[in-house]
Amino acid sequence: MSIMDLVKADAMLPERYKAYSDQEMEEKIHAIKKELGTKLFIPGHHYQKNEVIQFADATGDSLQLAQICAANEQAEHIVFCGVHFMAETADILTTASQKVYLPDMRAGCSMADMADIFQTERAWMDLQERFGDTIIPLTYVNSTAAIKAFVGRHGGATVTSSNAAEIVKWAFTQKKRILFLPDQHLGRNTAYGLGVPLDHMAVWNPITDVLEYDGKDDDCQVILWKGHCSVHENFTVANIQNLRKSEPDRKIIVHPECSHEVVMLSDDAGSTKYIIDQIEAAAPGTKWAIGTEMNLVNRLIENHPEQDIISLNPLMCPCLTMNRIDLPHLLWCLESIVEGAEQNIIKVDDATSAEAIAALDRMLQRP
Ligand code: 13P
Ligand code: SF4
């Protein structure tokens, strides 16, 4: 979405939503949820603010939310509280008569924006020339529908942070090499965990169109797209070293979007659901430092007073795009549905959807 589109989207929230108190907005949202009943479904990602998550009919990580949306056939309106690629995935996985909405169109994902389809087609041509027909593309679900369609078209699959290892394992049964889009860190962490040495991994730079690789071509097993999450890159080796010095008994758990060095120095790593499960299963009094988005860390702190939880980076900010979804935008979206003047519908065109679904199905059909 261009800057002009963003500005336009911002201008669209009617002024009156800025004047309501939180209580007024909450009462109106409760009333609309009651009125629409099962015609309305609100999935909420774990990174959403509490003011929004309180209205979610289901919460989850990216994989769970994709599965939940795919299984829901009764809701006419799916108001996705998350980011743009998640709403696109929900649209692709639901029926043509179900409408998916994103309460604020500015809720994108900076990582997903790091791979556009033109860069990807260019990279593919170059890599095919260099390595021949030996590569299968995989894309993290944090990618646009066009990238998912590209991957589907070339026999590949989507992955999430919950199932990346399973899908990468499967991909190596299909081809000698994988191209992993767009998160180099999830790709590197996953492949390394499966035994691929770091010096068998190359990095494709989409800005310079250069493959950054010192090894022999024949050894190259993984080509990582040079993308990253601008939130998780803020967890650093220095954060871990400081903590290990001051509190050696504090367990460090991070999301695999963190750099390889950070994941290696941590005690554990996994998806948002995995992190929640580890905290819930731990003995009371366990000390944790968590390396993921702040809304989730703060919620875990609130929900688990029996544990001692801090953020791995004490100066961490929330994911700004996830935070775009707030009470005014949620209420505006819901009122527009009730009034029949729907806003912010996410609709992936049929051709893109048909190819993207092949990539998503290859993921969802794996155990
Ligand atoms: P999860 O699938 O682990 O919820 O991660 C989604 C995401 O965007 C993390 O930054
Ligand atoms: Fe995207 Fe990172 Fe935000 Fe997740 S935390 S939605 S990867 S920018």
PDB file of N, CA and C in Angstrom, residues 127 130 184 188 198-215 220 222-226:
ATOM      1  N   LEU A 127      18.056 -17.419 -10.084  1.00  0.00           N
ATOM      2  CA  LEU A 127      18.404 -18.636  -9.337  1.00  0.00           C
ATOM      3  C   LEU A 127      18.202 -19.890 -10.195  1.00  0.00           C
ATOM      4  N   ARG A 130      21.152 -20.223 -12.365  1.00  0.00           N
ATOM      5  CA  ARG A 130      22.371 -20.637 -11.644  1.00  0.00           C
ATOM      6  C   ARG A 130      22.288 -22.081 -11.144  1.00  0.00           C
ATOM      7  N   GLN A 184      14.590 -14.138   6.624  1.00  0.00           N
ATOM      8  CA  GLN A 184      15.848 -14.890   6.670  1.00  0.00           C
ATOM      9  C   GLN A 184      16.049 -15.572   8.021  1.00  0.00           C
ATOM     10  N   ARG A 188      16.691 -19.410   8.502  1.00  0.00           N
ATOM     11  CA  ARG A 188      18.008 -19.852   8.990  1.00  0.00           C
ATOM     12  C   ARG A 188      17.853 -20.693  10.264  1.00  0.00           C
ATOM     13  N   LEU A 198      25.463 -23.556   8.535  1.00  0.00           N
ATOM     14  CA  LEU A 198      25.284 -22.152   8.132  1.00  0.00           C
ATOM     15  C   LEU A 198      25.991 -21.861   6.803  1.00  0.00           C
ATOM     16  N   ASP A 199      27.129 -22.523   6.576  1.00  0.00           N
ATOM     17  CA  ASP A 199      27.845 -22.210   5.328  1.00  0.00           C
ATOM     18  C   ASP A 199      27.259 -22.924   4.102  1.00  0.00           C
ATOM     19  N   HIS A 200      26.128 -23.618   4.299  1.00  0.00           N
ATOM     20  CA  HIS A 200      25.374 -24.157   3.152  1.00  0.00           C
ATOM     21  C   HIS A 200      24.142 -23.292   2.882  1.00  0.00           C
ATOM     22  N   MET A 201      24.105 -22.121   3.517  1.00  0.00           N
ATOM     23  CA  MET A 201      22.965 -21.218   3.324  1.00  0.00           C
ATOM     24  C   MET A 201      23.436 -19.925   2.664  1.00  0.00           C
ATOM     25  N   ALA A 202      22.730 -19.542   1.609  1.00  0.00           N
ATOM     26  CA  ALA A 202      23.023 -18.293   0.908  1.00  0.00           C
ATOM     27  C   ALA A 202      21.929 -17.283   1.251  1.00  0.00           C
ATOM     28  N   VAL A 203      22.215 -16.016   0.983  1.00  0.00           N
ATOM     29  CA  VAL A 203      21.198 -14.976   1.228  1.00  0.00           C
ATOM     30  C   VAL A 203      20.955 -14.237  -0.082  1.00  0.00           C
ATOM     31  N   TRP A 204      19.679 -14.168  -0.475  1.00  0.00           N
ATOM     32  CA  TRP A 204      19.343 -13.396  -1.683  1.00  0.00           C
ATOM     33  C   TRP A 204      19.007 -11.966  -1.266  1.00  0.00           C
ATOM     34  N   ASN A 205      19.755 -11.004  -1.839  1.00  0.00           N
ATOM     35  CA  ASN A 205      19.497  -9.595  -1.527  1.00  0.00           C
ATOM     36  C   ASN A 205      18.586  -9.017  -2.614  1.00  0.00           C
ATOM     37  N   PRO A 206      17.321  -8.736  -2.278  1.00  0.00           N
ATOM     38  CA  PRO A 206      16.369  -8.289  -3.307  1.00  0.00           C
ATOM     39  C   PRO A 206      16.576  -6.838  -3.735  1.00  0.00           C
ATOM     40  N   ILE A 207      17.405  -6.112  -3.008  1.00  0.00           N
ATOM     41  CA  ILE A 207      17.652  -4.714  -3.377  1.00  0.00           C
ATOM     42  C   ILE A 207      18.747  -4.659  -4.440  1.00  0.00           C
ATOM     43  N   THR A 208      19.781  -5.496  -4.255  1.00  0.00           N
ATOM     44  CA  THR A 208      20.895  -5.470  -5.220  1.00  0.00           C
ATOM     45  C   THR A 208      20.777  -6.601  -6.247  1.00  0.00           C
ATOM     46  N   ASP A 209      19.818  -7.521  -6.057  1.00  0.00           N
ATOM     47  CA  ASP A 209      19.708  -8.717  -6.911  1.00  0.00           C
ATOM     48  C   ASP A 209      20.998  -9.531  -6.891  1.00  0.00           C
ATOM     49  N   VAL A 210      21.596  -9.649  -5.726  1.00  0.00           N
ATOM     50  CA  VAL A 210      22.856 -10.403  -5.608  1.00  0.00           C
ATOM     51  C   VAL A 210      22.663 -11.548  -4.613  1.00  0.00           C
ATOM     52  N   LEU A 211      23.231 -12.720  -4.960  1.00  0.00           N
ATOM     53  CA  LEU A 211      23.224 -13.842  -4.027  1.00  0.00           C
ATOM     54  C   LEU A 211      24.478 -13.727  -3.163  1.00  0.00           C
ATOM     55  N   GLU A 212      24.267 -13.526  -1.868  1.00  0.00           N
ATOM     56  CA  GLU A 212      25.411 -13.380  -0.960  1.00  0.00           C
ATOM     57  C   GLU A 212      25.797 -14.775  -0.475  1.00  0.00           C
ATOM     58  N   TYR A 213      26.914 -15.275  -1.019  1.00  0.00           N
ATOM     59  CA  TYR A 213      27.289 -16.670  -0.737  1.00  0.00           C
ATOM     60  C   TYR A 213      28.748 -16.897  -1.094  1.00  0.00           C
ATOM     61  N   ASP A 214      29.511 -17.466  -0.151  1.00  0.00           N
ATOM     62  CA  ASP A 214      30.933 -17.693  -0.402  1.00  0.00           C
ATOM     63  C   ASP A 214      31.250 -19.135  -0.770  1.00  0.00           C
ATOM     64  N   GLY A 215      30.267 -20.036  -0.549  1.00  0.00           N
ATOM     65  CA  GLY A 215      30.575 -21.459  -0.712  1.00  0.00           C
ATOM     66  C   GLY A 215      30.491 -21.936  -2.157  1.00  0.00           C
ATOM     67  N   CYS A 220      25.124 -25.456  -1.750  1.00  0.00           N
ATOM     68  CA  CYS A 220      24.067 -24.530  -1.303  1.00  0.00           C
ATOM     69  C   CYS A 220      22.731 -25.271  -1.176  1.00  0.00           C
ATOM     70  N   VAL A 222      20.072 -23.931   1.070  1.00  0.00           N
ATOM     71  CA  VAL A 222      18.997 -23.000   1.455  1.00  0.00           C
ATOM     72  C   VAL A 222      19.336 -21.601   0.953  1.00  0.00           C
ATOM     73  N   ILE A 223      18.368 -20.977   0.280  1.00  0.00           N
ATOM     74  CA  ILE A 223      18.547 -19.580  -0.147  1.00  0.00           C
ATOM     75  C   ILE A 223      17.550 -18.752   0.666  1.00  0.00           C
ATOM     76  N   LEU A 224      18.099 -17.908   1.517  1.00  0.00           N
ATOM     77  CA  LEU A 224      17.260 -17.117   2.432  1.00  0.00           C
ATOM     78  C   LEU A 224      16.998 -15.749   1.819  1.00  0.00           C
ATOM     79  N   TRP A 225      15.758 -15.352   1.769  1.00  0.00           N
ATOM     80  CA  TRP A 225      15.410 -13.992   1.325  1.00  0.00           C
ATOM     81  C   TRP A 225      15.866 -13.018   2.401  1.00  0.00           C
ATOM     82  N   LYS A 226      16.453 -11.892   1.979  1.00  0.00           N
ATOM     83  CA  LYS A 226      17.003 -10.970   2.986  1.00  0.00           C
ATOM     84  C   LYS A 226      15.912 -10.062   3.566  1.00  0.00           C
TER      85      LYS A 226
END
